[in-house]
Coordinates of C-alpha atoms and ligand atoms in Angstrom, one line a residue:
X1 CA 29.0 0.3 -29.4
X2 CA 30.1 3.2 -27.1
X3 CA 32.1 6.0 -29.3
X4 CA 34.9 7.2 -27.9
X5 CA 37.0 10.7 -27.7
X6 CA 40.2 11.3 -26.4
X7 CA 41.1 14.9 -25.1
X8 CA 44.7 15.4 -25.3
X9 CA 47.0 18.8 -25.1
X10 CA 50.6 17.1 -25.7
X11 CA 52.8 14.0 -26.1
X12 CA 49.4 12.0 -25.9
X13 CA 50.9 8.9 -24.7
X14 CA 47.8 7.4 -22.6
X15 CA 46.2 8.5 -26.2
X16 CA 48.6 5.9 -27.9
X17 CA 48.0 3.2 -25.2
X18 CA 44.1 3.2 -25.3
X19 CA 44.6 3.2 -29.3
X20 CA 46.7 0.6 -29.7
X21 CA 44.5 -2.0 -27.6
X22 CA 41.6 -0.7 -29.3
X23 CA 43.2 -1.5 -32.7
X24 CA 44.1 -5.2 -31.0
X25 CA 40.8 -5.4 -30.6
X26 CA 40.9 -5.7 -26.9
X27 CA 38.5 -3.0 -26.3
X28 CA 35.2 -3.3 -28.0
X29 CA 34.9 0.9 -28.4
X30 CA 34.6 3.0 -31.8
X31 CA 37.9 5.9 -31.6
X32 CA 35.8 8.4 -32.9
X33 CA 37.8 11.5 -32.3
X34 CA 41.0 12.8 -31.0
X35 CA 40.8 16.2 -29.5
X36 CA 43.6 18.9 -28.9
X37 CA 43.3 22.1 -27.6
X38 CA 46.5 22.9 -28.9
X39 CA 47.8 22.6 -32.8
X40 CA 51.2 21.7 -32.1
X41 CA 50.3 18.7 -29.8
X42 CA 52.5 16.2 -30.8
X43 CA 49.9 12.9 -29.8
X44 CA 47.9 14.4 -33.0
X45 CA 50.7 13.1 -35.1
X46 CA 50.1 9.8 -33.6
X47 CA 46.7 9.6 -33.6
X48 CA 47.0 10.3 -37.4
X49 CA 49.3 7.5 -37.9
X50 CA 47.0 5.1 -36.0
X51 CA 44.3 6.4 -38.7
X52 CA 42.2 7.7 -35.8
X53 CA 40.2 11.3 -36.8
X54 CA 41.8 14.4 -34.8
X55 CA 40.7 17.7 -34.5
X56 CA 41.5 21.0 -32.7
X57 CA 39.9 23.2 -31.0
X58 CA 41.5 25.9 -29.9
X59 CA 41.4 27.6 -26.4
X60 CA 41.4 31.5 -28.1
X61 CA 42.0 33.1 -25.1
X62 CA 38.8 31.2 -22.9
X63 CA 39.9 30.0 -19.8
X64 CA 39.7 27.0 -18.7
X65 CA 36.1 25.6 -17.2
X66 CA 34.1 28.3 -19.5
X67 CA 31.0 27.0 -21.1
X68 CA 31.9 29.0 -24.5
X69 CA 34.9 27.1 -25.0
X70 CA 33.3 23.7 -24.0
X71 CA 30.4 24.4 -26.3
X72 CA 32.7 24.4 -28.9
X73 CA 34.1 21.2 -27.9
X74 CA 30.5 19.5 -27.6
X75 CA 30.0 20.0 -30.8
X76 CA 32.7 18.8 -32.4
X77 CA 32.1 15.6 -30.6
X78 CA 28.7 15.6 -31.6
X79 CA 29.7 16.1 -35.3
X80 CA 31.9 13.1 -34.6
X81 CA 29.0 10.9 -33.0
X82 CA 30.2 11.2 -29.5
X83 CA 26.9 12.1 -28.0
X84 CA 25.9 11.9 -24.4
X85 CA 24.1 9.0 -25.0
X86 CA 26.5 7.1 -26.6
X87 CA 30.0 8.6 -26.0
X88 CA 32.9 8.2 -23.8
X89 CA 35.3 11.3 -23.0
X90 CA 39.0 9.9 -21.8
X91 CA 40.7 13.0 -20.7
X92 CA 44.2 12.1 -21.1
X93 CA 46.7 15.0 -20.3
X94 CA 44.1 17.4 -21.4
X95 CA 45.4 20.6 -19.4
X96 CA 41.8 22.7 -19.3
X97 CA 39.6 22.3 -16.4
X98 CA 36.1 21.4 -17.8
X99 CA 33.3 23.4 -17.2
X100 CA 30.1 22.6 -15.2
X101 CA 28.0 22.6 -17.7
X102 CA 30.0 20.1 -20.0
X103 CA 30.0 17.6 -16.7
X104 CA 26.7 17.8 -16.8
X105 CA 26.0 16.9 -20.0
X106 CA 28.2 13.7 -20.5
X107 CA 27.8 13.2 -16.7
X108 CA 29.3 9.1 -15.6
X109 CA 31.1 9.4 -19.3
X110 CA 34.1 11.3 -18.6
X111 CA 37.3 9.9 -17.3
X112 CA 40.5 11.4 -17.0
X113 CA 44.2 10.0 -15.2
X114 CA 45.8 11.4 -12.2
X115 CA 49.2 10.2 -11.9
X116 CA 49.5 9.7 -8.1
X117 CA 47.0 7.7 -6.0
X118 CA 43.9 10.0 -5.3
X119 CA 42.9 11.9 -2.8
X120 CA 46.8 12.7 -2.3
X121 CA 48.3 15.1 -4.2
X122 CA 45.8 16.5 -6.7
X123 CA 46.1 19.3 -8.8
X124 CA 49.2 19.9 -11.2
X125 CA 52.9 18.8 -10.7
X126 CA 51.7 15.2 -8.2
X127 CA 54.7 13.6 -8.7
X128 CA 57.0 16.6 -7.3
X129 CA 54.4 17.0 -4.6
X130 CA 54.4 13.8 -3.5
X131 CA 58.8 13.5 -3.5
X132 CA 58.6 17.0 -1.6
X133 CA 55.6 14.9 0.8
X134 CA 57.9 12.5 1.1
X135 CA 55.9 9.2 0.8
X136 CA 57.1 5.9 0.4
X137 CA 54.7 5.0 -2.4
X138 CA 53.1 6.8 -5.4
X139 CA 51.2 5.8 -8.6
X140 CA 48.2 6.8 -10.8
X141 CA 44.5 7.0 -10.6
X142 CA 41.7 6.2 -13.1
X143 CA 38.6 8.3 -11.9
X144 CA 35.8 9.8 -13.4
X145 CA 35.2 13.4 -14.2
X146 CA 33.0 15.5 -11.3
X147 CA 32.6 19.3 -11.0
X148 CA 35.9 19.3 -8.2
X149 CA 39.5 19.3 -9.3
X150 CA 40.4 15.1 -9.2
X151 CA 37.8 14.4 -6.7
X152 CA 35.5 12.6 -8.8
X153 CA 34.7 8.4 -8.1
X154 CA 37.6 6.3 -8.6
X155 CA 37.7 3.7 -10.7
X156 CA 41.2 2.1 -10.8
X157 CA 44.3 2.8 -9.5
X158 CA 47.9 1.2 -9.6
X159 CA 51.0 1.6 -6.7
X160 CA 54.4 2.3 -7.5
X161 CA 57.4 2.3 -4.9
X162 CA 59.4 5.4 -4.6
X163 CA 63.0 5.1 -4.4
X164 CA 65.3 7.3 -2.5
X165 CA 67.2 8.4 -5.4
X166 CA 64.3 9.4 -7.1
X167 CA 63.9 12.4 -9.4
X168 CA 60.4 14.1 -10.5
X169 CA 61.5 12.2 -14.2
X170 CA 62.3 8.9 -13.0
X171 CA 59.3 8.8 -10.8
X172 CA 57.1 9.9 -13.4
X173 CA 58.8 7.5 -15.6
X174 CA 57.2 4.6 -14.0
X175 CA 54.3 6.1 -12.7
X176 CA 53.6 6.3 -16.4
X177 CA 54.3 2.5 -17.3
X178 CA 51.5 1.9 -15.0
X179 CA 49.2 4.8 -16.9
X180 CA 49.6 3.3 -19.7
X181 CA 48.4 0.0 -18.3
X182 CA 45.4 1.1 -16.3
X183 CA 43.7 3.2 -18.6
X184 CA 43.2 1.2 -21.7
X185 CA 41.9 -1.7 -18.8
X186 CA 39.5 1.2 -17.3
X187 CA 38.3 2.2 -20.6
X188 CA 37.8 -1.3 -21.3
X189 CA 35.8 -2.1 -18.7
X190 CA 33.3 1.1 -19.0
X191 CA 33.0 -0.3 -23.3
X192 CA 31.9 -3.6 -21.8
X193 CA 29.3 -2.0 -18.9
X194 CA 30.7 -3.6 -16.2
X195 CA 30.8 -0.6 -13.7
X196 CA 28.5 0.3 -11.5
X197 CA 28.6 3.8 -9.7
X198 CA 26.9 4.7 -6.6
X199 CA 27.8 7.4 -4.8
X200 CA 31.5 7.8 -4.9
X201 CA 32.3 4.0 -4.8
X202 CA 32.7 2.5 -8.2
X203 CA 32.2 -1.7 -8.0
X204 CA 33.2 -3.7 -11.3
X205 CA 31.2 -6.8 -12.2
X206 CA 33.2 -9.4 -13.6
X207 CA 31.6 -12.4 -15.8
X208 CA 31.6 -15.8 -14.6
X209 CA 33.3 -18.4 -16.6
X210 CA 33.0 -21.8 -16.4
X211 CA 35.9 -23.8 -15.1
X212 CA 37.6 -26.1 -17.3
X213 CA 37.7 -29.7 -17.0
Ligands
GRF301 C1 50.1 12.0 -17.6 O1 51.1 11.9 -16.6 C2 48.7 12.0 -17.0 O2 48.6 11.3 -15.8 C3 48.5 13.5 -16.7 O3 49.1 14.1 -17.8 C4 50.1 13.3 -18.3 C5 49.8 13.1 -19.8 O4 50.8 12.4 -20.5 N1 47.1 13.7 -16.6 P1 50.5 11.9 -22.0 O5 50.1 13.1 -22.8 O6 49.4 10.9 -21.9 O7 51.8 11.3 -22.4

């Protein structure tokens, strides 16, 4: 069974959404380790409630996408079995860029969400950018983890409308409803090895059933 850490740095509520439908059982993953990189996160409160392991690991001053911070956090996820053999990293609001070297290492097992729809708008603040773009439709992207900033293969995304009297909150607001329902589904179907990478396109096999009678 794939082990499974989720890197968070604040309210952690994609954290709480891929935890819960683990603890339904609806995703076949072990939630080995929550990860902050700050102590005052307030996800690690709810990741204690949900009886899930957490641990920090502070910045200290490295910046984001150094190797000596990273190395820290590869250990702790190898002390908590998430190896890259094994292991699945969600990056879910985790505000450090990762470094090179940690990519390579648990290369096709990281995933983090973007909340607009990918290529547009990357980077911090999306859902401002895209009221200030002016586009008609928004929403949030499932992708995994390359060496660029949100440019790595996508594996799910979900549209929302946006409404003319929409503020950065409200839009956010329902981008998020949709966050909440696309990551727990993509981390789902990584647990049960039905995605295939090549290149940048991502395909999903889905099982067969039998029709009823
Ligand atoms: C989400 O909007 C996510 O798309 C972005 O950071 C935010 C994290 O929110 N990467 P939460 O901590 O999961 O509530």
């Amino acid at each position: 069974m794939i082990s499974l850490a989720i890197l968070i740095s604040g309210r952690g509520s994609n954290m709480e959404s891929i935890l819960r439908a683990i603890k339904k059982n609806r995703i076949p993953v072990k939630p080995a380790i929550v990860i902050s990189n700050k102590p005052d996160a307030k996800g690690l409160k709810i990741a204690h409630k949900l009886g899930v392991p957490t641990a920090i690991v502070e910045s200290g001053g490295q910046k984001g996408g150094s190797w000596e911070y990273d190395k820290k956090l590869v250990s702790t996820l190898e002390e908590n079995g998430v190896t890259p053999s094994n292991g699945l990293v969600c990056l879910a609001g985790f505000m450090r860029i990762m470094s090179p070297e940690f990519i390579r290492k648990y290369r096709g097992r990281i995933l983090n969400i973007h909340p607009a729809i990918l290529p547009s708008f990357p980077g911090l603040h999306s859902q401002r950018q895209a009221l200030e773009y002016g586009v008609k439709y928004s929403g949030c992207t499932v992708h995994f983890v390359d060496e660029g900033v949100d440019t790595g293969p996508i594996l799910l995304q979900a549209v929302v409308k946006v409404h003319e009297n929409d503020t950065e909150e409200t839009l956010s607001k329902r981008i998020l409803r949709q966050e909440h329902k696309i990551y727990p589904e993509a981390v789902r179907l990584f647990a049960e090895g039905r995605i295939k990478t090549t290149g940048r396109k991502t395909t999903v096999a889905y099982e067969s059933r039998p029709l009823k009678k």
